[in-house]
Structure formats: C-alpha cells, structure tokens
Amino acid sequence: MPELPDVELYKQYLDATSLHKKIEDVEVTTAKILGHVSSRRLQMRLKGHRFQSTKRHGKHLFVALDRPEWLMLHFGMTGRLQYFKRRQKADPHARMIVHFVNDYRLAYISARMLGRIELIRDVKEFVSKKKLGIDALDVSLDFEAFQQLLKNRRGTIKSALMNQAIVAGIGNVYSDGILFRAQIHPDTPVARLGREKLNLLFREMKRVLRTAIRCRVDADRFPRSYLLPHRDRDGQCPRCGRRLATKKVSGRTAYYCTNCQQKN
DNA sequence: ACATTGACCTGAGAGC
DNA sequence: TGCTCTCAGGTCAATG
C-alpha cells in the first residue's frame, strides 16, 4: 500500500525525527526482511553513526549515513515507520529498531514482510540496477517525456501506470485515483489513448500524487472530487453517485466508475 | 522485448 | 465462539 505519497510522508517523518542523532544500537528482530546485508553487518555499519539526509525515488526511501553509504528502506504493502520513546513498547511487527542516544527509537514495521531493507553504496546505481523508471513527481518528467515513455506499449493503461520501470511510485490505489480523475477506464489499451487524453492523464497523475501528499493521505482531507476516500466495497462515485465497480486488471483489483470512466 | 500471471507473505474479515 | 477461506498488494521469477 505504501506508494509514492505514503513514502514521501515517511521521508518527512524520518527527516523530522531521526536525523543527526548518534545511533547507539540496531536491533533486527526479523532477519528475513534484510536483503543482501546480514544483521551483523547492518549493526556494524550503523552503530556509532548518524542519519544525515534522505532521498526518495518512487516507493523507495534512501537514508544517507555520515559516510558514503545508504540505508535503503522499501515498505512492501504494510510497511511503515514509528519513532517512539524507549519505555514505550514497539509495535509487535517491528522488524528493525534503530536506537538513538537520546532514548528514542525508530522502528521499521512490516506485518506482511513484503518490504526490504538494504545497505547500499550508491542510489543511482541501485535505481538503475532495479530498473526503476523516473520518479513520477520528478520535475524533469514533462508531458513530452511521459508520452515518449508510453509510446508503443501494448498493455492496459492501468498496468502501465503501475509499471515501476516506466514511471516509479504508482501502485494499485493511486493508479485507480489517477484514472478516475482523468476519466479513463482502467482496461483501456495505452495505444487507444490520444494525445489529449494522455495529456489529461499526465496532469492528473501529477495532481493526484501532489494532492495526496498535501492531504497527508488522510481520507478526510482529500478534495471531494477524488476517488481515494471512496475506494472500497460499496463505495460511491463522488462524481455521479453510482456504486463503484471492481475488476481484476493485471492481477490487481481496480476500482472505477462504469459511468464516468467508459471504454471507447 | 514486452506483457501477464502466480508466488511470496500474514492479518483482517467473511461465512459457516 | 472458533474454524476455514479469501482477499489485500509490491515485486519478481516464470510463462506467454
């Protein structure tokens, strides 16, 4: 579930709580979430050091250490962060807990463990190795570039939006939110979209993601014309009031309005 | 080369 | 009440 806006908020959260503090210890309670790094090595590399700054690319969060090395956090579907005082109990699904010298701790929580933690040397190298496309909110991603990326694609627009190799950061929930605002049926083949529709899609992609960040992904803060607060079973279309439909599109459940998002 | 599908993973909620 | 079943979705390997 953590998609670009969620991870952006995690970044802001980490920035506000956990930078520049000496790390006293690192607890790994579930080594399974570690990628190519062992818990011993992770401990060795973090202990006595500090988090200096953060970067986000798509759904990936990178935390720079005070030496040329980065902690990479990926949240899978149930991942999140929690900063808490030592005497508070950590969430039962905390998989890694960073102890700071100020008696506070930062936990990486993941119930379903679909996320990953890595220690890497270079963000650019990681991004290209993972074959991640440009971040959806990167300012250098303009309409011309977007159109170029979608050129000659064969599948549906929903799966293209969710394809991290094309544009990074959009998952099932936000692809639905974006297609709803652009009034495009999730099953529409990319090739069927004309320049005008594509341009609308591009603008809504940027807008929906930015709005979600500004609203702090809080359903109560979203503008009325957005799908996201209504995206559940027996949810209603905020435009026409009809009951939302669901359909499997490339293995994921798409929520959409059969009236406002017609195939053509 | 690209698109789609199933497996991974576990908790919540439905149904009996 | 308690059991079983299904579904949720990010990613990747396998398949088309």
CSV table of C-alpha atoms in Angstrom, one decimal, chain A residues 49-184:
chain,number,residue,atom,x,y,z
A,49,HIS,CA,27.0,6.8,13.1
A,50,ARG,CA,24.2,9.1,12.2
A,51,PHE,CA,21.5,9.5,9.6
A,52,GLN,CA,22.3,12.6,7.6
A,53,SER,CA,19.7,13.1,5.0
A,54,THR,CA,17.1,11.3,2.9
A,55,LYS,CA,16.1,10.8,-0.7
A,56,ARG,CA,13.0,9.2,-2.2
A,57,HIS,CA,12.7,7.5,-5.6
A,58,GLY,CA,9.3,6.1,-6.3
A,59,LYS,CA,8.4,3.9,-3.4
A,60,HIS,CA,12.0,3.5,-2.2
A,61,LEU,CA,13.4,5.6,0.7
A,62,PHE,CA,17.1,6.1,1.0
A,63,VAL,CA,18.8,7.3,4.2
A,64,ALA,CA,22.3,8.7,3.9
A,65,LEU,CA,24.7,7.9,6.6
A,66,ASP,CA,27.5,10.2,7.7
A,67,ARG,CA,29.8,8.4,5.3
A,68,PRO,CA,29.3,7.3,1.7
A,69,GLU,CA,26.7,4.6,2.4
A,70,TRP,CA,22.9,4.5,2.4
A,71,LEU,CA,20.2,2.6,4.2
A,72,MET,CA,17.5,1.6,1.7
A,73,LEU,CA,14.0,1.1,3.1
A,74,HIS,CA,11.3,-0.4,1.0
A,75,PHE,CA,7.9,-0.9,2.6
A,76,GLY,CA,6.1,-3.5,0.6
A,77,MET,CA,2.5,-3.3,1.3
A,78,THR,CA,2.2,-3.0,5.1
A,79,GLY,CA,5.5,-1.2,5.9
A,80,ARG,CA,5.7,2.0,8.0
A,81,LEU,CA,7.9,3.8,10.4
A,82,GLN,CA,7.4,4.6,14.1
A,83,TYR,CA,9.5,6.9,16.3
A,84,PHE,CA,9.0,6.3,19.9
A,85,LYS,CA,10.5,6.7,23.4
A,86,ARG,CA,12.4,3.8,24.9
A,87,ARG,CA,9.9,3.0,27.6
A,88,GLN,CA,7.1,2.7,25.0
A,89,LYS,CA,6.5,-0.8,23.6
A,90,ALA,CA,7.5,-1.3,20.0
A,91,ASP,CA,4.8,-2.5,17.6
A,92,PRO,CA,4.8,-6.3,17.6
A,93,HIS,CA,5.6,-6.2,13.9
A,94,ALA,CA,8.7,-4.1,14.2
A,95,ARG,CA,11.3,-5.9,12.2
A,96,MET,CA,14.2,-3.5,12.7
A,97,ILE,CA,14.7,-0.9,15.5
A,98,VAL,CA,17.3,1.8,15.5
A,99,HIS,CA,18.2,3.0,19.0
A,100,PHE,CA,19.4,6.6,19.3
A,101,VAL,CA,21.4,8.0,22.1
A,102,ASN,CA,18.6,10.3,23.1
A,103,ASP,CA,16.5,7.4,24.4
A,104,TYR,CA,14.3,7.4,21.3
A,105,ARG,CA,14.0,4.7,18.7
A,106,LEU,CA,13.0,4.3,15.1
A,107,ALA,CA,11.2,1.1,14.1
A,108,TYR,CA,10.7,-0.3,10.7
A,109,ILE,CA,7.3,-2.1,10.9
A,110,SER,CA,6.0,-4.6,8.4
A,111,ALA,CA,3.3,-7.1,9.2
A,112,ARG,CA,3.4,-9.0,5.9
A,113,MET,CA,7.1,-8.6,5.3
A,114,LEU,CA,6.9,-7.8,1.7
A,115,GLY,CA,9.3,-5.0,2.1
A,116,ARG,CA,13.1,-5.0,2.2
A,117,ILE,CA,16.0,-3.3,3.9
A,118,GLU,CA,19.3,-2.9,2.2
A,119,LEU,CA,22.7,-1.2,2.7
A,120,ILE,CA,23.9,0.3,-0.5
A,121,ARG,CA,26.8,2.4,-1.7
A,122,ASP,CA,25.1,4.5,-4.4
A,123,VAL,CA,21.5,5.5,-5.0
A,124,LYS,CA,21.8,5.9,-8.8
A,125,GLU,CA,23.4,2.6,-9.1
A,126,PHE,CA,20.6,1.0,-7.1
A,127,VAL,CA,17.9,2.6,-9.1
A,128,SER,CA,19.4,1.5,-12.4
A,129,LYS,CA,20.1,-2.0,-11.2
A,130,LYS,CA,16.5,-2.3,-10.1
A,131,LYS,CA,15.4,-0.9,-13.4
A,132,LEU,CA,13.3,1.8,-11.8
A,133,GLY,CA,11.9,4.4,-14.1
A,134,ILE,CA,11.9,8.2,-13.4
A,135,ASP,CA,10.1,9.2,-10.2
A,136,ALA,CA,6.5,10.2,-11.0
A,137,LEU,CA,7.0,13.6,-9.4
A,138,ASP,CA,10.4,14.4,-10.8
A,139,VAL,CA,10.2,17.9,-12.3
A,140,SER,CA,12.1,16.8,-15.4
A,141,LEU,CA,9.3,14.4,-16.2
A,142,ASP,CA,7.2,16.6,-18.5
A,143,PHE,CA,4.5,15.6,-20.9
A,144,GLU,CA,6.7,15.0,-23.8
A,145,ALA,CA,8.9,12.6,-21.8
A,146,PHE,CA,5.8,10.9,-20.4
A,147,GLN,CA,4.3,10.4,-23.9
A,148,GLN,CA,7.6,9.1,-25.1
A,149,LEU,CA,7.7,6.5,-22.2
A,150,LEU,CA,4.2,5.2,-23.1
A,151,LYS,CA,4.9,5.0,-26.8
A,152,ASN,CA,4.5,1.6,-28.4
A,153,ARG,CA,3.2,0.0,-25.2
A,154,ARG,CA,0.8,-2.9,-25.7
A,155,GLY,CA,-1.0,-3.5,-22.4
A,156,THR,CA,-3.6,-1.6,-20.5
A,157,ILE,CA,-3.1,1.9,-19.1
A,158,LYS,CA,-3.5,0.8,-15.5
A,159,SER,CA,-0.7,-1.7,-15.7
A,160,ALA,CA,1.5,0.8,-17.5
A,161,LEU,CA,0.9,3.3,-14.7
A,162,MET,CA,1.8,0.6,-12.1
A,163,ASN,CA,4.9,-0.4,-14.0
A,164,GLN,CA,7.8,0.8,-11.9
A,165,ALA,CA,10.1,0.5,-14.9
A,166,ILE,CA,8.2,3.2,-16.8
A,167,VAL,CA,7.4,5.6,-14.0
A,168,ALA,CA,8.2,4.9,-10.4
A,169,GLY,CA,5.9,5.4,-7.5
A,170,ILE,CA,2.4,4.5,-8.5
A,171,GLY,CA,0.7,1.3,-7.3
A,172,ASN,CA,-2.8,-0.1,-7.4
A,173,VAL,CA,-4.5,2.5,-5.2
A,174,TYR,CA,-3.1,5.6,-6.9
A,175,SER,CA,-3.4,4.3,-10.4
A,176,ASP,CA,-7.2,4.0,-9.7
A,177,GLY,CA,-7.2,7.5,-8.3
A,178,ILE,CA,-5.4,8.9,-11.3
A,179,LEU,CA,-7.5,7.1,-13.9
A,180,PHE,CA,-10.7,8.2,-12.1
A,181,ARG,CA,-9.7,11.9,-12.3
A,182,ALA,CA,-8.8,11.5,-15.9
A,183,GLN,CA,-12.0,9.6,-16.6
A,184,ILE,CA,-10.2,6.7,-18.3
